Coordinates of C-alpha atoms in Angstrom, one line a residue:
Chain X
M118 CA -168.6 111.6 20.9
T119 CA -171.5 110.0 19.2
A120 CA -172.2 106.5 17.8
P121 CA -172.5 106.4 14.0
D122 CA -176.3 105.4 14.1
S123 CA -177.1 108.3 16.5
P124 CA -179.5 110.6 15.6
F125 CA -177.4 113.4 17.5
V126 CA -175.2 115.7 15.4
R127 CA -173.1 118.5 16.5
K128 CA -174.4 121.7 15.4
I129 CA -174.5 125.3 17.0
P130 CA -178.5 125.9 18.1
Q131 CA -180.3 129.0 17.3
G132 CA -179.3 131.8 19.7
D133 CA -176.5 129.8 20.8
D134 CA -172.7 130.3 20.1
R135 CA -171.0 127.0 20.2
E136 CA -171.5 123.5 19.3
R137 CA -173.8 121.2 21.1
L138 CA -175.2 117.6 20.5
V139 CA -178.7 118.1 18.9
C140 CA -181.1 115.3 18.0
G141 CA -181.6 115.2 14.4
D142 CA -184.9 113.7 14.8
C143 CA -186.6 116.0 17.6
G144 CA -184.3 118.8 18.0
F145 CA -183.5 118.1 21.6
V146 CA -180.4 119.7 22.8
Y147 CA -178.4 117.7 24.9
Y148 CA -176.3 120.5 26.9
Q149 CA -173.3 118.9 28.7
N150 CA -171.6 120.8 31.3
P151 CA -168.8 120.3 34.2
K152 CA -169.5 118.0 37.1
I153 CA -169.1 119.0 40.8
V154 CA -167.3 116.9 43.0
V155 CA -167.8 117.8 46.7
G156 CA -165.4 116.3 49.4
S157 CA -163.7 117.0 52.7
V158 CA -160.5 117.4 54.5
V159 CA -161.4 115.8 57.9
E160 CA -159.6 115.9 61.2
Y161 CA -159.8 114.1 64.4
D162 CA -157.7 115.0 67.2
R163 CA -154.9 116.4 64.8
R164 CA -155.3 113.5 62.6
I165 CA -156.3 113.3 59.1
L166 CA -158.9 111.1 57.5
L167 CA -158.0 109.3 54.1
C168 CA -159.4 106.4 52.0
R169 CA -157.6 104.0 50.1
R170 CA -159.3 103.7 46.7
A171 CA -160.8 100.6 46.0
I172 CA -162.2 101.7 42.7
P173 CA -160.4 103.1 39.3
P174 CA -158.9 105.4 38.7
C175 CA -155.9 105.1 41.0
V176 CA -156.8 102.0 42.8
G177 CA -154.7 101.3 46.1
Y178 CA -154.0 105.3 46.4
W179 CA -155.1 107.5 49.2
T180 CA -157.6 110.1 48.7
L181 CA -159.9 112.6 50.5
P182 CA -163.7 111.5 51.2
A183 CA -165.2 112.9 47.8
G184 CA -167.3 112.2 45.1
Y185 CA -170.2 113.6 42.5
L186 CA -172.9 115.6 43.9
E187 CA -176.3 114.3 43.0
L188 CA -179.2 116.0 41.5
N189 CA -181.4 117.9 44.2
E190 CA -178.7 117.6 46.8
G191 CA -176.9 120.4 48.6
A192 CA -173.0 120.8 48.2
E193 CA -172.4 120.3 52.2
A194 CA -175.0 117.5 52.2
G195 CA -173.2 115.8 49.4
A196 CA -169.9 116.1 51.1
R197 CA -171.1 114.7 54.3
R198 CA -172.8 111.8 52.3
E199 CA -169.4 111.1 50.5
A200 CA -167.6 110.6 54.0
W201 CA -170.3 108.5 55.4
E202 CA -170.3 106.0 52.2
E203 CA -166.5 105.6 51.8
A204 CA -165.5 105.9 55.2
T205 CA -168.7 105.4 57.8
A206 CA -167.5 108.8 58.7
D207 CA -169.9 111.2 60.4
I208 CA -168.5 114.6 59.9
A209 CA -169.2 118.3 60.8
I210 CA -168.3 120.6 58.2
D211 CA -166.6 123.9 59.2
Q212 CA -166.1 126.1 56.1
L213 CA -165.2 125.9 52.4
L214 CA -161.6 125.2 52.2
A215 CA -161.1 125.2 48.3
V216 CA -162.7 125.5 45.0
Y217 CA -160.4 123.6 42.4
T218 CA -161.2 123.6 38.5
I219 CA -159.9 120.7 36.8
E220 CA -160.7 121.7 33.3
R221 CA -159.3 119.1 31.5
I222 CA -162.1 116.7 32.7
S223 CA -164.6 119.3 33.3
Q224 CA -164.5 119.0 37.0
V225 CA -165.3 121.8 39.6
Q226 CA -164.4 120.5 43.1
L227 CA -165.6 122.1 46.4
I228 CA -163.6 120.8 49.2
Y229 CA -164.7 121.6 52.8
R230 CA -162.9 121.8 56.1
A231 CA -164.3 119.3 58.6
S232 CA -163.9 117.2 61.8
L233 CA -165.3 113.6 62.8
T234 CA -167.9 113.8 65.3
T235 CA -166.6 110.2 66.4
P236 CA -163.5 108.2 65.5
D237 CA -165.7 105.3 64.5
I238 CA -164.8 105.1 60.8
A239 CA -164.7 102.0 58.7
A240 CA -164.1 101.1 54.9
G241 CA -167.0 101.5 52.7
P242 CA -167.4 99.9 49.4
E243 CA -165.2 102.1 47.4
S244 CA -162.1 102.1 49.7
Q245 CA -159.9 99.2 50.5
E246 CA -159.2 100.8 54.0
V247 CA -159.6 104.1 55.6
A248 CA -157.1 105.7 58.5
L249 CA -156.3 108.6 60.6
F250 CA -152.9 109.9 59.8
D251 CA -150.7 112.0 61.9
W252 CA -149.5 114.8 59.7
D253 CA -145.9 113.8 59.8
A254 CA -147.2 110.4 58.5
L255 CA -149.2 111.4 55.4
P256 CA -148.5 109.2 52.6
W257 CA -147.4 111.9 50.3
S258 CA -146.0 109.8 47.5
E259 CA -149.3 107.4 47.5
L260 CA -151.7 110.2 47.2
A261 CA -154.1 109.7 44.4
F262 CA -154.7 113.0 42.8
P263 CA -152.8 116.2 42.7
S264 CA -155.9 117.7 44.1
V265 CA -155.4 115.9 47.2
H266 CA -152.3 117.3 47.7
W267 CA -153.5 120.7 47.2
A268 CA -156.3 120.2 49.7
L269 CA -153.7 118.7 52.2
K270 CA -151.5 121.9 51.8
H271 CA -154.1 124.5 51.9
F272 CA -155.8 122.7 54.9
D273 CA -152.3 123.1 56.7
E274 CA -152.0 126.7 55.3
V275 CA -155.4 128.0 57.1
R276 CA -154.8 125.9 60.2
G277 CA -156.3 128.2 63.0
H278 CA -157.6 130.5 60.6
R279 CA -161.4 131.3 61.4
A280 CA -162.3 133.5 58.3
F281 CA -160.5 132.7 55.0
A282 CA -160.7 133.2 51.0
P283 CA -161.1 129.7 49.8
R284 CA -158.2 128.2 48.1
A285 CA -158.1 127.8 44.3
N286 CA -155.5 125.6 42.2
P287 CA -152.2 126.4 43.0
P288 CA -150.3 128.4 40.0
E289 CA -148.0 126.1 39.1
A290 CA -150.5 123.2 38.9
L291 CA -150.3 122.5 35.4
D292 CA -146.6 122.8 35.3
T293 CA -145.1 120.6 37.9
M294 CA -147.8 118.2 38.9
P295 CA -148.7 115.9 36.2
P296 CA -151.0 113.2 37.0
P297 CA -149.4 109.7 37.4
A298 CA -150.4 106.9 34.7
G299 CA -154.2 106.0 34.8
Q300 CA -155.3 109.3 37.0
S301 CA -157.9 111.3 35.9
A302 CA -157.7 114.7 38.4
Chain T
M216 CA -188.4 111.6 32.2
T217 CA -188.3 109.3 29.3
A218 CA -190.3 109.1 26.0
P219 CA -192.7 105.9 25.8
D220 CA -190.4 104.6 23.1
S221 CA -187.0 105.5 24.6
P222 CA -184.8 102.6 25.1
F223 CA -183.8 104.1 28.6
V224 CA -185.1 102.7 31.9
R225 CA -184.7 103.6 35.4
K226 CA -182.5 101.1 37.3
I227 CA -179.9 100.9 40.1
P228 CA -176.6 100.1 38.1
Q229 CA -174.8 97.3 39.6
G230 CA -172.5 98.9 42.1
D231 CA -174.5 101.9 42.7
D232 CA -177.3 102.9 45.2
R233 CA -179.5 104.8 43.2
E234 CA -181.8 104.8 40.1
R235 CA -180.2 106.1 36.9
L236 CA -181.3 106.1 33.3
V237 CA -179.6 103.1 31.8
C238 CA -180.1 102.1 28.0
G239 CA -181.8 98.9 27.8
D240 CA -180.0 98.3 24.5
C241 CA -176.5 98.8 25.1
G242 CA -176.2 99.4 29.1
F243 CA -175.1 103.0 28.8
V244 CA -175.8 104.8 32.2
Y245 CA -176.8 108.3 31.8
Y246 CA -175.6 109.9 35.0
Q247 CA -177.2 113.1 35.6
N248 CA -175.7 115.8 38.1
P249 CA -176.2 119.1 39.2
K250 CA -175.1 122.4 37.0
I251 CA -172.8 125.1 37.7
V252 CA -173.9 128.4 37.6
V253 CA -171.1 131.0 37.5
G254 CA -171.6 134.8 38.1
S255 CA -170.5 137.8 39.8
V256 CA -171.5 141.1 42.0
V257 CA -169.6 143.7 39.9
E258 CA -168.8 147.1 41.3
Y259 CA -167.5 150.2 39.4
D260 CA -167.1 153.2 41.3
R261 CA -169.2 152.3 43.9
R262 CA -172.2 151.2 41.7
I263 CA -173.3 147.9 40.9
L264 CA -173.9 146.3 37.5
L265 CA -177.0 144.8 36.8
C266 CA -178.5 143.0 33.5
R267 CA -182.3 143.5 32.9
R268 CA -183.2 139.7 31.3
A269 CA -184.0 139.5 27.8
I270 CA -184.7 135.7 28.0
P271 CA -187.2 133.4 30.2
P272 CA -187.2 132.9 33.0
C273 CA -188.2 136.5 34.5
V274 CA -187.8 138.5 31.5
G275 CA -187.8 142.0 32.3
Y276 CA -186.3 141.7 35.6
W277 CA -183.0 142.5 36.8
T278 CA -180.0 140.0 37.5
L279 CA -176.4 139.6 37.7
P280 CA -174.2 138.6 35.2
A281 CA -174.3 134.8 35.5
G282 CA -174.6 131.6 33.6
Y283 CA -173.7 127.9 33.1
L284 CA -170.3 127.0 33.5
E285 CA -169.0 125.2 29.9
L286 CA -167.2 122.3 29.4
N287 CA -163.5 122.7 29.9
E288 CA -163.9 126.1 31.2
G289 CA -162.4 127.4 34.8
A290 CA -164.9 128.7 37.2
E291 CA -163.6 132.2 37.3
A292 CA -163.2 132.2 33.5
G293 CA -166.3 131.3 33.1
A294 CA -167.8 134.2 35.4
R295 CA -165.7 136.5 33.4
R296 CA -167.0 135.2 30.0
E297 CA -170.7 135.7 31.4
A298 CA -170.2 139.5 32.0
W299 CA -168.7 139.6 28.5
E300 CA -171.7 137.9 26.8
E301 CA -174.6 139.7 28.9
A302 CA -173.1 143.3 29.6
T303 CA -170.0 143.6 27.2
A304 CA -168.2 144.0 30.8
D305 CA -164.5 143.4 31.4
I306 CA -164.1 142.3 35.0
A307 CA -161.5 141.6 37.4
I308 CA -162.5 139.0 40.0
D309 CA -161.4 139.5 43.4
Q310 CA -162.3 136.2 45.8
L311 CA -165.7 134.0 45.8
L312 CA -168.2 135.8 47.7
A313 CA -170.5 132.8 47.7
V314 CA -171.8 129.2 47.0
Y315 CA -175.3 128.9 46.9
T316 CA -177.1 125.7 46.3
I317 CA -180.5 125.6 44.9
E318 CA -181.4 121.9 45.2
R319 CA -184.9 122.1 43.7
I320 CA -183.3 122.6 40.3
S321 CA -180.0 121.0 41.3
Q322 CA -177.9 124.0 40.7
V323 CA -174.7 125.2 42.4
Q324 CA -173.9 128.7 42.0
L325 CA -170.2 130.3 42.4
I326 CA -170.9 134.0 42.8
Y327 CA -167.5 136.1 42.5
R328 CA -166.6 139.6 44.0
A329 CA -165.4 141.7 41.0
S330 CA -164.8 145.0 39.7
L331 CA -165.3 146.6 36.1
T332 CA -162.1 147.4 34.3
T333 CA -163.5 150.0 32.5
P334 CA -167.3 151.6 32.7
D335 CA -167.8 150.6 29.0
I336 CA -171.0 148.3 29.3
A337 CA -173.8 147.5 26.7
A338 CA -176.4 144.9 26.6
G339 CA -175.5 141.6 25.0
P340 CA -178.3 139.3 23.4
E341 CA -179.5 137.8 26.4
S342 CA -180.2 141.5 28.3
Q343 CA -182.6 144.2 27.3
E344 CA -180.3 146.8 29.2
V345 CA -177.6 146.7 31.5
A346 CA -176.7 149.6 34.0
L347 CA -174.7 150.6 36.8
F348 CA -176.8 151.3 40.1
D349 CA -175.9 153.2 43.0
W350 CA -176.6 151.1 46.2
D351 CA -179.4 153.0 47.4
A352 CA -181.1 152.9 44.0
L353 CA -180.7 149.3 43.5
P354 CA -184.3 147.8 42.1
W355 CA -184.7 145.4 45.0
S356 CA -188.5 144.6 44.1
E357 CA -187.4 144.1 40.6
L358 CA -184.5 141.3 41.0
A359 CA -185.1 138.0 39.0
F360 CA -184.1 135.5 41.8
P361 CA -183.6 135.2 45.4
S362 CA -180.1 134.6 44.9
V363 CA -179.3 137.7 43.5
H364 CA -181.0 139.2 46.7
W365 CA -178.6 136.8 48.6
A366 CA -175.8 138.0 46.6
L367 CA -176.2 141.7 46.9
K368 CA -176.8 141.3 50.7
H369 CA -173.9 139.4 51.0
F370 CA -171.5 141.6 49.0
D371 CA -172.6 144.5 51.1
E372 CA -171.9 142.3 54.4
V373 CA -168.2 141.8 53.3
R374 CA -167.6 145.3 52.0
G375 CA -164.0 146.2 52.9
H376 CA -163.3 142.6 54.2
R377 CA -160.2 141.3 52.6
A378 CA -160.4 137.6 53.6
F379 CA -163.6 136.2 54.4
A380 CA -165.3 132.9 54.1
P381 CA -167.9 132.5 51.3
R382 CA -171.4 132.9 52.1
A383 CA -174.0 130.4 51.8
N384 CA -177.7 130.3 51.3
P385 CA -179.2 132.5 54.2
P386 CA -181.1 130.1 56.7
E387 CA -184.3 131.8 56.0
A388 CA -184.1 131.1 52.2
L389 CA -186.9 128.4 51.9
D390 CA -189.2 130.2 54.2
T391 CA -189.1 133.4 53.3
M392 CA -188.3 133.9 49.7
P393 CA -190.9 131.9 47.5
P394 CA -189.8 132.6 44.0
P395 CA -192.4 134.6 42.1
A396 CA -194.4 132.7 39.1
G397 CA -192.2 131.6 36.3
Q398 CA -189.1 132.0 38.1
S399 CA -186.7 129.1 38.3
A400 CA -183.7 130.1 41.0

């Protein structure tokens, strides 16, 4: 994790119980923590918004509008920003659909249920194209990440429910849905 | 944010839309993102577990067992670990009670509803003491953070509910609950 000439060394800081990257020069502890992805399953007129990825990983595969939460940004605001950046989509968030934790890559995903306020969508710089899919026409075999499958299934599961507990990773997740080659979540 | 002799400069990396810390020597982009706090409102025999803080901020004030999620750790596992570290409490998580975003300090809090599996609790190194409080005896005026207030109120609000949407920051949060001096969330 550190370059040969880096002043950082792995050690357990005083009062801590696990190794951290600590600067051998000044004692600065570089805490590394999981990152938060915010995104949404967006519906319009019973169709679902998906974005075809223009950037790695999984270029050409379909995903939900989602991305990393930024500093000093609220989670719902981040999900709205990502929908705007990736699909020029103005969305209204309904409620939290799911919290997925992808431990292997230290990611927590907060996925909201949302709707488009207008059908005007267009591909942003990170999308090859964006589209609204009828449920029966969803490109299941061309989804970028297992968590996109999960979110769509969970969205369908709570259709019509006005109050529900957000879903988590399906129990069979690790066994039955290995990511395809080159895929990171 | 950077020391005078740091090779890091603030600039917008190619393809990005906001300033990041970029190493002027090697081009490494140091992305900074919000951190995730995981914690829980823990009940046992209708009493609530609280921990009196032994570390800053807010030493001596009462809080929920909660802390930063670690790399490669699931959110619920992290909440269980924190309860164990701070109160030697073995907890069973029921469901997600709330998602609070503290934008000022770039923190997303995932707070679960949980119960103690045994009443055996003891202060860990970050707690001065731990205790189970009857609802009517909760130390409201000595709670460490506004989000502890919110979580306790929300816990009470969904008492007896088996499926509910997780709560978010109360709308009046920014106006009516300024943190006391020295408090960070």
